[in-house]
PDB file of C-alpha atoms in Angstrom:
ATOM      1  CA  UNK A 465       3.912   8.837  11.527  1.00 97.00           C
ATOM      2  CA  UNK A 466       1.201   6.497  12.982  1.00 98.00           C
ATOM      3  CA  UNK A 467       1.852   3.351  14.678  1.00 98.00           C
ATOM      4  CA  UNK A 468      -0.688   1.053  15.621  1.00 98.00           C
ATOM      5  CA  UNK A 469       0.490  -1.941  18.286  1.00 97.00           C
ATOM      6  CA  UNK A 470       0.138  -4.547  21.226  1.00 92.00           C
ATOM      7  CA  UNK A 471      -3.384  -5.700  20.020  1.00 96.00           C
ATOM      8  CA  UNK A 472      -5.023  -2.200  18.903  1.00 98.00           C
ATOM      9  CA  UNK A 473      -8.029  -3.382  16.465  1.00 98.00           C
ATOM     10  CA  UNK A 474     -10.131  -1.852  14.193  1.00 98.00           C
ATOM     11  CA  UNK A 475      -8.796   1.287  13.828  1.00 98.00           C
ATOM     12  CA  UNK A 476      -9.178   3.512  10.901  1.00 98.00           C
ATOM     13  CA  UNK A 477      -6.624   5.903   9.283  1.00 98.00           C
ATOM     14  CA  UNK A 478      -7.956   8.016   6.978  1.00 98.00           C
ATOM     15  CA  UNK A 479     -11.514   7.681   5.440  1.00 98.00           C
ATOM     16  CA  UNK A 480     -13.851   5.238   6.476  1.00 96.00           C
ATOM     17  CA  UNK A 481     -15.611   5.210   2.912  1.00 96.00           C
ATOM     18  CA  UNK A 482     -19.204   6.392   4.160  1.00 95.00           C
ATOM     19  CA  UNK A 483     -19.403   8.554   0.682  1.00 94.00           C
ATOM     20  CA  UNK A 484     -19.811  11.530   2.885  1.00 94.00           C
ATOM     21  CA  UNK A 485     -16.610  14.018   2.978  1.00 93.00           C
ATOM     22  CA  UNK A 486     -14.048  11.206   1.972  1.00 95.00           C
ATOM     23  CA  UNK A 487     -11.672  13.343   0.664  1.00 93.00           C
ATOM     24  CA  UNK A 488     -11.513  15.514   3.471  1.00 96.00           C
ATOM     25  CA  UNK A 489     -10.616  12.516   5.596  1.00 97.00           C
ATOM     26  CA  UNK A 490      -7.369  11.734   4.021  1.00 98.00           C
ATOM     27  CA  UNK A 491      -4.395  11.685   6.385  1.00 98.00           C
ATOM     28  CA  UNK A 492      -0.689  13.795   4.668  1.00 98.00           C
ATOM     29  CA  UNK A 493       1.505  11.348   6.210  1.00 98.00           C
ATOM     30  CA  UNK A 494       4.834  12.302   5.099  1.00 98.00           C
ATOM     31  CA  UNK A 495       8.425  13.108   6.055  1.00 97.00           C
ATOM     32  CA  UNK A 496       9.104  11.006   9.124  1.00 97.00           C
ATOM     33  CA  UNK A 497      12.296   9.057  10.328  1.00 94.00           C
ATOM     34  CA  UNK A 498      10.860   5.368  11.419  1.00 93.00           C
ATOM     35  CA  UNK A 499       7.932   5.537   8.738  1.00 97.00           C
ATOM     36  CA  UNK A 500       4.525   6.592   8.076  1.00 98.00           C
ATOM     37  CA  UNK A 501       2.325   3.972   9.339  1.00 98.00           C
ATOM     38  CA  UNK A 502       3.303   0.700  11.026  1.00 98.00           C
ATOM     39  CA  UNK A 503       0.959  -2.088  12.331  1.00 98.00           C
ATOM     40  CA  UNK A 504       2.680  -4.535  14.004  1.00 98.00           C
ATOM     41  CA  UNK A 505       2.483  -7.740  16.464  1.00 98.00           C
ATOM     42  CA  UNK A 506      -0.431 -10.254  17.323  1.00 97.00           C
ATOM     43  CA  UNK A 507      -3.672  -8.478  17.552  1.00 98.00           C
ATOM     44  CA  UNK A 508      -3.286  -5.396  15.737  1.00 98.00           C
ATOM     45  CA  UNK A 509      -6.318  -6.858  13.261  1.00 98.00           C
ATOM     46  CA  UNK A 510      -9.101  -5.310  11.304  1.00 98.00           C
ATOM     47  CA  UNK A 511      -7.046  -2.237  10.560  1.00 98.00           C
ATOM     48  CA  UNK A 512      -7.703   0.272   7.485  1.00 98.00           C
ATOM     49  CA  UNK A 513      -5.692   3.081   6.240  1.00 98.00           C
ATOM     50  CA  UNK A 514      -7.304   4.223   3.246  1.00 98.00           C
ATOM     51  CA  UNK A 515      -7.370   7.489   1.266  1.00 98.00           C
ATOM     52  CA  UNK A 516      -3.962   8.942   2.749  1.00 98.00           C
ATOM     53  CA  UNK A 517      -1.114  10.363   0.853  1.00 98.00           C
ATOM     54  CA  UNK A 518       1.911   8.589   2.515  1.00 98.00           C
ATOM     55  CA  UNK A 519       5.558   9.775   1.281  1.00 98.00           C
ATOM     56  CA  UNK A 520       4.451  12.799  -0.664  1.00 98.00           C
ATOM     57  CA  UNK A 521       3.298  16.217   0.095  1.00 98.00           C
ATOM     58  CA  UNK A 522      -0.398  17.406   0.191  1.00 97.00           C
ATOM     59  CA  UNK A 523      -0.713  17.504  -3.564  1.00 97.00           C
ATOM     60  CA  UNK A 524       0.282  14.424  -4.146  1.00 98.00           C
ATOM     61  CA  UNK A 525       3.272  15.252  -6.876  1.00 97.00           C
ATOM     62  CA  UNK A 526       6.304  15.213  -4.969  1.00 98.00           C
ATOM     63  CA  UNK A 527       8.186  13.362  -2.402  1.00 97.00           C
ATOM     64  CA  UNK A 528       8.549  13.748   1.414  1.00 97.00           C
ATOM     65  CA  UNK A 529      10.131  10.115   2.283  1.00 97.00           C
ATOM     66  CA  UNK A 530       9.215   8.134   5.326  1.00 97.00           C
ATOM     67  CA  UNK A 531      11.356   5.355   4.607  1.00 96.00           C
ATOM     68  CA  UNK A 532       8.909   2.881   3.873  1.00 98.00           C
ATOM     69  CA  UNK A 533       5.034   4.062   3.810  1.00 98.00           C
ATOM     70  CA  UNK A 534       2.995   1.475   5.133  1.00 98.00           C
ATOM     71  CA  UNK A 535       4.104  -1.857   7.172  1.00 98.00           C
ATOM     72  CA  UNK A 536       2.325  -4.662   8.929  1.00 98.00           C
ATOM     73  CA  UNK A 537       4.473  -6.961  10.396  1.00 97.00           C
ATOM     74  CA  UNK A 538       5.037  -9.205  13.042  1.00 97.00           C
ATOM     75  CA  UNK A 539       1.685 -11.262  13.122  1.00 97.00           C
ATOM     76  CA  UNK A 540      -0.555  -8.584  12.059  1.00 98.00           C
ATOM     77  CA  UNK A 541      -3.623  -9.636  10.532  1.00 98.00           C
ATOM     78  CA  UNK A 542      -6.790  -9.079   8.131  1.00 98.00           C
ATOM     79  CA  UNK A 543      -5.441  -5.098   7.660  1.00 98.00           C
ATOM     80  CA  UNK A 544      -6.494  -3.422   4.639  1.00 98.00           C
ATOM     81  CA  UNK A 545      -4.550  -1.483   3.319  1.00 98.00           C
ATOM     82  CA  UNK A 546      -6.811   1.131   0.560  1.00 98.00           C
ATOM     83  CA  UNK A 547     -10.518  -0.174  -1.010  1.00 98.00           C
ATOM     84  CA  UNK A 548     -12.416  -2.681   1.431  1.00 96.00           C
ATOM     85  CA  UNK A 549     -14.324  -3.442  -2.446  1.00 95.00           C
ATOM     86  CA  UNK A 550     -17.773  -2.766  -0.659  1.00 95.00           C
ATOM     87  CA  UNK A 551     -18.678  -0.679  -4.217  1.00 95.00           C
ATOM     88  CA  UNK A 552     -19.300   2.106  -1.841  1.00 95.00           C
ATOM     89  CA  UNK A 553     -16.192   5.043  -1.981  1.00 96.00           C
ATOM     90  CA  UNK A 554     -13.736   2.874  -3.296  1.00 96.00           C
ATOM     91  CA  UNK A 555     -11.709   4.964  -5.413  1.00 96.00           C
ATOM     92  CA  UNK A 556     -11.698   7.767  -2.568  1.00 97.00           C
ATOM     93  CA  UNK A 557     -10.491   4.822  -0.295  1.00 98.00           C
ATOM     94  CA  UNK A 558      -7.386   4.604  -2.736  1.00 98.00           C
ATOM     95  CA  UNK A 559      -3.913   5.194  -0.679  1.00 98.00           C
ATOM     96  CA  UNK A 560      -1.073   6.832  -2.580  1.00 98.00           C
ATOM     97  CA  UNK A 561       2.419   5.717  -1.284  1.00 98.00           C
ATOM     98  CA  UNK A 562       4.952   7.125  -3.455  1.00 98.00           C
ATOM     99  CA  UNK A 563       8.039   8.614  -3.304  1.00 97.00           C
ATOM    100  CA  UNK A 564       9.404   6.158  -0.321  1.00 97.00           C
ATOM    101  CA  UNK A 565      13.244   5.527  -0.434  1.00 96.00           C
ATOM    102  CA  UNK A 566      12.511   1.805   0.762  1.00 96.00           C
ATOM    103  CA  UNK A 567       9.340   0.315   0.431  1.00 97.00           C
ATOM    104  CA  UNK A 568       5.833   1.648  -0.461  1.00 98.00           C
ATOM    105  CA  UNK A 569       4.266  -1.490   1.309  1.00 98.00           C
ATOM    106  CA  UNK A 570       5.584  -3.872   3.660  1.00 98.00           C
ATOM    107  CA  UNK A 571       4.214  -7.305   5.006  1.00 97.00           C
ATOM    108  CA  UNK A 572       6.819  -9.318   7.208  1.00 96.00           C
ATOM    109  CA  UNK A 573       6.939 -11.992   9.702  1.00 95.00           C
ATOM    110  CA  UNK A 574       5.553 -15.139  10.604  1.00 94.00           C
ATOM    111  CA  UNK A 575       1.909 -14.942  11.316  1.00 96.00           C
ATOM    112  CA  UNK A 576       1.082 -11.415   9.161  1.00 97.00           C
ATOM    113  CA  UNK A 577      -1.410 -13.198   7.022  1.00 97.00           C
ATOM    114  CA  UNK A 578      -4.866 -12.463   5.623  1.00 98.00           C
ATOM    115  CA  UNK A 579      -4.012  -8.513   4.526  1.00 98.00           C
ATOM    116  CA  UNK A 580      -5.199  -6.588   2.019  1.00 98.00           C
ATOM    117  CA  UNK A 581      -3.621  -3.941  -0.132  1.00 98.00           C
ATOM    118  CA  UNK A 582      -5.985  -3.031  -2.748  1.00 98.00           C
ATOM    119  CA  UNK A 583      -6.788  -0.300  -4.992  1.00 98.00           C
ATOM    120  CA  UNK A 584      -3.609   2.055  -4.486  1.00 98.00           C
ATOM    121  CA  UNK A 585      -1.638   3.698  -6.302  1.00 98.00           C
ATOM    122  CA  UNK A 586       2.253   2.857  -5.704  1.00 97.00           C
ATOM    123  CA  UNK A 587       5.271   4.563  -7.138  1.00 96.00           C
ATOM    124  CA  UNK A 588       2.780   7.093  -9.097  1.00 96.00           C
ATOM    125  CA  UNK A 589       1.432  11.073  -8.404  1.00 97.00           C
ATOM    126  CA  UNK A 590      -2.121  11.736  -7.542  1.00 98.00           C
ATOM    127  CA  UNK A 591      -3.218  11.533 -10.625  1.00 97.00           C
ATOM    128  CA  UNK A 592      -1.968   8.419 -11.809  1.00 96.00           C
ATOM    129  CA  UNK A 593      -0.326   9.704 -14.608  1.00 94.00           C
ATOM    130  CA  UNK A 594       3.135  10.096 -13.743  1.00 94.00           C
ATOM    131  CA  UNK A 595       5.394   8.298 -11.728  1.00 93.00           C
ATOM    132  CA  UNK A 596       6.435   9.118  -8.522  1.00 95.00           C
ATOM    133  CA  UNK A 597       9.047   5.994  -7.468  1.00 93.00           C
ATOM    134  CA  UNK A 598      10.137   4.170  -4.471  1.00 95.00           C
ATOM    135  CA  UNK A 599      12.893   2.169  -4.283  1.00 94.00           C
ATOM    136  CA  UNK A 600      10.627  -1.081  -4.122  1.00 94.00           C
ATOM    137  CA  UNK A 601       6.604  -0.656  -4.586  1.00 96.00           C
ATOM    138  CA  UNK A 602       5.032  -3.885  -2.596  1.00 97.00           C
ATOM    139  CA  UNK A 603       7.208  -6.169  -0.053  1.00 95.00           C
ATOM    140  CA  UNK A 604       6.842  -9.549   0.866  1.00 96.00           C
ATOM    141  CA  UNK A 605       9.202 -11.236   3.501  1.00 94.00           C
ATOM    142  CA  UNK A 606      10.330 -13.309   6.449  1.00 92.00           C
ATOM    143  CA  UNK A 607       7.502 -15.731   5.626  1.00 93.00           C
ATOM    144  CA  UNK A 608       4.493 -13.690   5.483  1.00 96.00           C
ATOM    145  CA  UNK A 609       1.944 -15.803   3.671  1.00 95.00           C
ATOM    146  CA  UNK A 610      -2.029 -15.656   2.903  1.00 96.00           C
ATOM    147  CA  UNK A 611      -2.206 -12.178   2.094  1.00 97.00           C
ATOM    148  CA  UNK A 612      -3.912 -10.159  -1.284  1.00 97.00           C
ATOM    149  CA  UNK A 613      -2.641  -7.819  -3.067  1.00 97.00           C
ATOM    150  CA  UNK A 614      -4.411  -6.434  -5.695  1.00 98.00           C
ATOM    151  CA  UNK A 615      -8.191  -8.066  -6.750  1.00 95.00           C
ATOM    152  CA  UNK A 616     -10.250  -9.165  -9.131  1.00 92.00           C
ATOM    153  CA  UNK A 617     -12.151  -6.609  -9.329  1.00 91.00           C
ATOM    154  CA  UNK A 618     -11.048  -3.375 -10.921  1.00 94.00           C
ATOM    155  CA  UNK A 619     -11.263  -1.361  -7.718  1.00 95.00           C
ATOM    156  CA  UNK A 620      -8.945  -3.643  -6.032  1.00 97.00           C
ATOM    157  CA  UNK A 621      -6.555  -3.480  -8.527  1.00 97.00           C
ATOM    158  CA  UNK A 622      -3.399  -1.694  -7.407  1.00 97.00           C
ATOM    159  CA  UNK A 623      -1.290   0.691 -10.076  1.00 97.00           C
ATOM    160  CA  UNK A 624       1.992  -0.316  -9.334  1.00 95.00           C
ATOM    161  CA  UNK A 625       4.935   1.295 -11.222  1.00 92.00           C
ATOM    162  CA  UNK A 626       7.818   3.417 -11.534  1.00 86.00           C
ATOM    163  CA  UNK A 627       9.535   2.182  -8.705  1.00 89.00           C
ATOM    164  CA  UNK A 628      13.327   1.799  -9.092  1.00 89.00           C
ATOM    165  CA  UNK A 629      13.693  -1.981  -7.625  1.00 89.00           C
ATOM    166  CA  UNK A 630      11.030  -4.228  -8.375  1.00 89.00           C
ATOM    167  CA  UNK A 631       7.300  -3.487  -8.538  1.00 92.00           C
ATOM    168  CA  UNK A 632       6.541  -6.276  -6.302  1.00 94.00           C
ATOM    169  CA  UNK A 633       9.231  -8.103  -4.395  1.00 93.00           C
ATOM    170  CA  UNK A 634       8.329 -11.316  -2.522  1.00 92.00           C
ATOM    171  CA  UNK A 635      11.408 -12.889  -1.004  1.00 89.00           C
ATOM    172  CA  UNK A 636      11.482 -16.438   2.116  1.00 82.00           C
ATOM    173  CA  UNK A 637      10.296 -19.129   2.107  1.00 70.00           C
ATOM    174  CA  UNK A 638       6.562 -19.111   3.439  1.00 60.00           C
ATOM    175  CA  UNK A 639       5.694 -16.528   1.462  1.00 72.00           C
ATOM    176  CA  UNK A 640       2.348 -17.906  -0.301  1.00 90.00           C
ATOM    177  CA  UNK A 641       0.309 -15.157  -1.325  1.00 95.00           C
ATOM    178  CA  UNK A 642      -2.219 -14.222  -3.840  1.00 95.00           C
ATOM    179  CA  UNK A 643      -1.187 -11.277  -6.199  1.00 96.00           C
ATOM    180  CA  UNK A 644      -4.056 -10.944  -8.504  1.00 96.00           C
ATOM    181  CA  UNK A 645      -5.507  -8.353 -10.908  1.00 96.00           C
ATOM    182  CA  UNK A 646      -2.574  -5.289 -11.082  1.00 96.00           C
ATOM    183  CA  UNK A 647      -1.243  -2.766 -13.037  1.00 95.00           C
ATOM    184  CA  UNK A 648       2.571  -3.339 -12.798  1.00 93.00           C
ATOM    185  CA  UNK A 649       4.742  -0.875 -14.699  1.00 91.00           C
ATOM    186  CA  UNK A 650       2.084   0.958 -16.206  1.00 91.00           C
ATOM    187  CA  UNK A 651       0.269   4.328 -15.340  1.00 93.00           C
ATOM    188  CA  UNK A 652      -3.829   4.091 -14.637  1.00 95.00           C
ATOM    189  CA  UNK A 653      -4.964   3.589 -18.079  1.00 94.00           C
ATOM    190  CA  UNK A 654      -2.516   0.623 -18.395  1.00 91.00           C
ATOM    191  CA  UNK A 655      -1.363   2.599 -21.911  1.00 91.00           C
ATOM    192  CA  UNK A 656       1.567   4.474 -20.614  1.00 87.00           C
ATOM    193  CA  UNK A 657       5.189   2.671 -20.261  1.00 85.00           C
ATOM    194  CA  UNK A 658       6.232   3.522 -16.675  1.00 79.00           C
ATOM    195  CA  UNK A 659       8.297   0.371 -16.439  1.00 65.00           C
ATOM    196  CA  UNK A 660      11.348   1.509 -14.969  1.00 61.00           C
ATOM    197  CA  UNK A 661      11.493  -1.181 -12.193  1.00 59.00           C
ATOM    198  CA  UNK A 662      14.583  -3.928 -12.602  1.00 63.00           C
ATOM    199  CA  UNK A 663      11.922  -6.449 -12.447  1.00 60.00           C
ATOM    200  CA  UNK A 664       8.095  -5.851 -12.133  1.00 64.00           C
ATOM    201  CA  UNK A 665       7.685  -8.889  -9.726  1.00 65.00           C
ATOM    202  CA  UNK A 666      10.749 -10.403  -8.493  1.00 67.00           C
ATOM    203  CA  UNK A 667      10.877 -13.607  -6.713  1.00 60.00           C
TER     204      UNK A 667
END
Protein backbone atom coordinates (compact mmCIF):
# COMPACT_ATOMS: atom_id res chain seq x y z
CA UNK A 1 0.00 0.00 0.00
CA UNK A 2 2.46 2.74 1.17
CA UNK A 3 5.93 2.18 2.09
CA UNK A 4 8.01 4.65 3.56
CA UNK A 5 12.10 3.77 3.60
CA UNK A 6 15.98 4.48 3.49
CA UNK A 7 15.66 7.59 5.81
CA UNK A 8 12.27 9.26 4.44
CA UNK A 9 11.15 11.63 7.52
CA UNK A 10 8.31 13.37 8.41
CA UNK A 11 5.94 12.25 6.20
CA UNK A 12 2.28 12.24 6.72
CA UNK A 13 -0.34 9.62 5.65
CA UNK A 14 -3.56 10.65 6.01
CA UNK A 15 -4.69 13.80 7.99
CA UNK A 16 -2.42 16.09 9.45
CA UNK A 17 -5.05 17.11 12.25
CA UNK A 18 -5.30 20.96 11.27
CA UNK A 19 -9.28 20.66 12.17
CA UNK A 20 -9.88 21.73 8.66
CA UNK A 21 -11.31 18.82 6.22
CA UNK A 22 -9.83 15.89 8.38
CA UNK A 23 -12.07 13.49 7.32
CA UNK A 24 -11.62 14.06 3.84
CA UNK A 25 -7.93 13.35 4.31
CA UNK A 26 -8.22 9.81 5.31
CA UNK A 27 -6.29 7.35 3.14
CA UNK A 28 -8.69 3.57 2.12
CA UNK A 29 -5.70 1.53 2.35
CA UNK A 30 -6.89 -1.87 1.79
CA UNK A 31 -6.50 -5.12 -0.13
CA UNK A 32 -2.81 -5.36 -0.89
CA UNK A 33 -0.33 -8.41 -0.97
CA UNK A 34 2.94 -7.10 1.15
CA UNK A 35 0.70 -4.74 3.44
CA UNK A 36 -0.78 -1.45 3.82
CA UNK A 37 1.78 0.73 5.22
CA UNK A 38 5.36 -0.17 6.17
CA UNK A 39 8.06 2.15 7.69
CA UNK A 40 11.10 0.59 7.93
CA UNK A 41 15.08 1.00 8.53
CA UNK A 42 17.23 3.81 10.28
CA UNK A 43 15.87 7.16 9.51
CA UNK A 44 12.45 6.69 8.51
CA UNK A 45 11.50 9.05 11.82
CA UNK A 46 8.81 11.52 12.62
CA UNK A 47 6.28 9.62 10.57
CA UNK A 48 2.29 9.87 11.05
CA UNK A 49 -0.41 7.89 9.53
CA UNK A 50 -3.45 8.98 11.10
CA UNK A 51 -7.16 8.92 10.18
CA UNK A 52 -6.87 6.00 7.47
CA UNK A 53 -8.98 2.96 7.22
CA UNK A 54 -6.31 0.18 6.74
CA UNK A 55 -7.73 -3.52 6.04
CA UNK A 56 -11.32 -2.57 5.47
CA UNK A 57 -13.30 -1.02 2.77
CA UNK A 58 -14.37 2.71 2.59
CA UNK A 59 -17.10 2.30 5.16
CA UNK A 60 -15.25 0.96 7.52
CA UNK A 61 -17.51 -2.42 8.23
CA UNK A 62 -15.90 -5.02 6.36
CA UNK A 63 -12.64 -6.51 5.53
CA UNK A 64 -10.20 -6.10 2.58
CA UNK A 65 -6.90 -7.77 4.22
CA UNK A 66 -3.43 -6.45 3.71
CA UNK A 67 -1.80 -8.91 5.73
CA UNK A 68 -0.76 -6.86 8.45
CA UNK A 69 -1.95 -2.99 8.42
CA UNK A 70 0.65 -0.95 9.73
CA UNK A 71 4.52 -1.91 10.45
CA UNK A 72 7.60 -0.06 11.56
CA UNK A 73 10.43 -2.06 11.75
CA UNK A 74 13.92 -2.28 11.41
CA UNK A 75 15.16 0.84 13.45
CA UNK A 76 12.34 3.04 12.74
CA UNK A 77 11.77 5.66 15.12
CA UNK A 78 9.43 8.33 16.99
CA UNK A 79 6.39 7.25 14.25
CA UNK A 80 3.00 7.83 15.35
CA UNK A 81 0.86 5.83 14.52
CA UNK A 82 -3.11 7.72 15.01
CA UNK A 83 -3.58 10.93 17.73
CA UNK A 84 -0.25 13.06 18.18
CA UNK A 85 -2.59 14.11 21.75
CA UNK A 86 -2.09 17.88 20.72
CA UNK A 87 -6.13 18.24 21.87
CA UNK A 88 -6.49 19.54 18.41
CA UNK A 89 -8.41 16.72 15.84
CA UNK A 90 -7.60 13.88 17.78
CA UNK A 91 -10.41 11.66 17.37
CA UNK A 92 -10.39 12.43 13.45
CA UNK A 93 -6.62 11.45 13.73
CA UNK A 94 -7.93 7.93 14.95
CA UNK A 95 -6.62 4.98 12.44
CA UNK A 96 -8.89 1.97 12.04
CA UNK A 97 -6.91 -1.29 11.26
CA UNK A 98 -9.22 -4.07 11.26
CA UNK A 99 -9.92 -6.93 9.51
CA UNK A 100 -5.98 -7.89 8.93
CA UNK A 101 -5.31 -11.72 8.70
CA UNK A 102 -1.89 -11.07 10.63
CA UNK A 103 -1.33 -8.16 12.52
CA UNK A 104 -3.18 -4.80 12.88
CA UNK A 105 0.16 -3.18 14.18
CA UNK A 106 3.60 -4.21 13.98
CA UNK A 107 6.87 -2.88 15.74
CA UNK A 108 10.05 -5.17 15.14
CA UNK A 109 13.70 -5.02 15.28
CA UNK A 110 16.45 -3.75 17.14
CA UNK A 111 16.52 -0.03 17.23
CA UNK A 112 12.44 0.65 16.39
CA UNK A 113 12.00 2.52 19.59
CA UNK A 114 10.22 5.69 20.71
CA UNK A 115 6.72 4.96 18.52
CA UNK A 116 3.51 5.79 19.12
CA UNK A 117 0.25 4.05 18.42
CA UNK A 118 -2.42 5.93 20.04
CA UNK A 119 -5.99 6.50 19.82
CA UNK A 120 -7.05 3.68 17.20
CA UNK A 121 -9.33 1.54 16.90
CA UNK A 122 -8.00 -2.22 16.32
CA UNK A 123 -9.97 -5.30 15.52
CA UNK A 124 -13.34 -3.04 15.57
CA UNK A 125 -15.77 -1.26 12.57
CA UNK A 126 -15.92 2.43 12.20
CA UNK A 127 -18.03 2.89 14.67
CA UNK A 128 -16.56 1.18 17.43
CA UNK A 129 -19.30 -0.86 18.12
CA UNK A 130 -18.70 -4.05 16.58
CA UNK A 131 -15.83 -6.01 16.02
CA UNK A 132 -14.07 -6.34 13.05
CA UNK A 133 -10.91 -8.94 14.01
CA UNK A 134 -7.43 -9.58 13.02
CA UNK A 135 -5.66 -12.40 13.76
CA UNK A 136 -3.43 -10.42 16.37
CA UNK A 137 -4.38 -6.54 17.18
CA UNK A 138 -0.83 -4.88 18.39
CA UNK A 139 2.75 -6.70 17.82
CA UNK A 140 5.76 -6.44 19.64
CA UNK A 141 8.99 -8.38 18.56
CA UNK A 142 12.62 -9.08 17.77
CA UNK A 143 13.53 -6.67 20.59
CA UNK A 144 11.74 -3.59 19.84
CA UNK A 145 11.76 -1.62 23.06
CA UNK A 146 10.80 2.12 24.26
CA UNK A 147 7.75 2.43 22.41
CA UNK A 148 3.82 3.60 23.64
CA UNK A 149 1.01 2.21 22.97
CA UNK A 150 -1.96 3.54 24.14
CA UNK A 151 -1.84 6.89 26.75
CA UNK A 152 -2.90 8.36 29.55
CA UNK A 153 -5.00 10.38 28.26
CA UNK A 154 -8.32 9.26 26.87
CA UNK A 155 -7.51 10.26 23.30
CA UNK A 156 -4.53 8.13 23.30
CA UNK A 157 -6.20 5.33 24.42
CA UNK A 158 -6.43 2.61 21.79
CA UNK A 159 -9.82 0.22 21.53
CA UNK A 160 -8.32 -2.93 21.09
CA UNK A 161 -10.55 -6.04 20.68
CA UNK A 162 -12.04 -8.74 18.84
CA UNK A 163 -9.05 -9.97 17.43
CA UNK A 164 -8.74 -13.79 17.23
CA UNK A 165 -5.01 -14.17 18.81
CA UNK A 166 -4.16 -11.89 21.42
CA UNK A 167 -5.10 -8.22 21.74
CA UNK A 168 -1.61 -7.27 22.31
CA UNK A 169 1.23 -9.68 21.76
CA UNK A 170 4.75 -8.70 22.91
CA UNK A 171 7.17 -11.54 22.37
CA UNK A 172 11.88 -11.30 22.71
CA UNK A 173 13.69 -10.36 24.84
CA UNK A 174 14.31 -6.45 24.64
CA UNK A 175 11.02 -5.78 24.35
CA UNK A 176 10.49 -2.96 27.18
CA UNK A 177 7.66 -0.94 26.35
CA UNK A 178 5.03 1.12 27.91
CA UNK A 179 1.38 -0.11 27.26
CA UNK A 180 -0.71 2.28 29.16
CA UNK A 181 -4.34 3.44 29.27
CA UNK A 182 -6.40 0.79 26.67
CA UNK A 183 -9.45 -0.68 25.98
CA UNK A 184 -8.57 -4.41 25.47
CA UNK A 185 -11.48 -6.70 24.62
CA UNK A 186 -14.04 -4.25 24.88
CA UNK A 187 -15.97 -2.03 22.28
CA UNK A 188 -15.63 2.10 22.76
CA UNK A 189 -17.79 2.50 25.70
CA UNK A 190 -15.71 -0.20 27.52
CA UNK A 191 -19.49 -1.85 28.31
CA UNK A 192 -19.67 -4.31 25.54
CA UNK A 193 -17.85 -7.93 25.86
CA UNK A 194 -15.85 -8.18 22.60
CA UNK A 195 -13.29 -10.41 24.25
CA UNK A 196 -12.82 -13.02 21.84
CA UNK A 197 -8.96 -12.84 21.80
CA UNK A 198 -7.05 -16.17 23.41
CA UNK A 199 -5.37 -13.74 25.59
CA UNK A 200 -5.88 -9.89 25.70
CA UNK A 201 -2.08 -9.27 26.27
CA UNK A 202 0.10 -12.15 25.89
CA UNK A 203 3.63 -12.19 26.89
Amino acid sequence: GVRITAGAAYNVIGTNGDGSGDTGERNVIAGNVHGGVQITGAGADYNRVAGNYIGVDQSGSASLSDGTGVGVSGGAQHNIVGTNLDGQSDSAERNVISGESWVGVSLGGDGTQSNTVAGNYIGLTATGSSALANQYGVRVSAGASSNTIGGVATAGRNVIAGNEQSGIWIEDSGADNLIVGNLIGTDKTGLADFAKELAGMGV
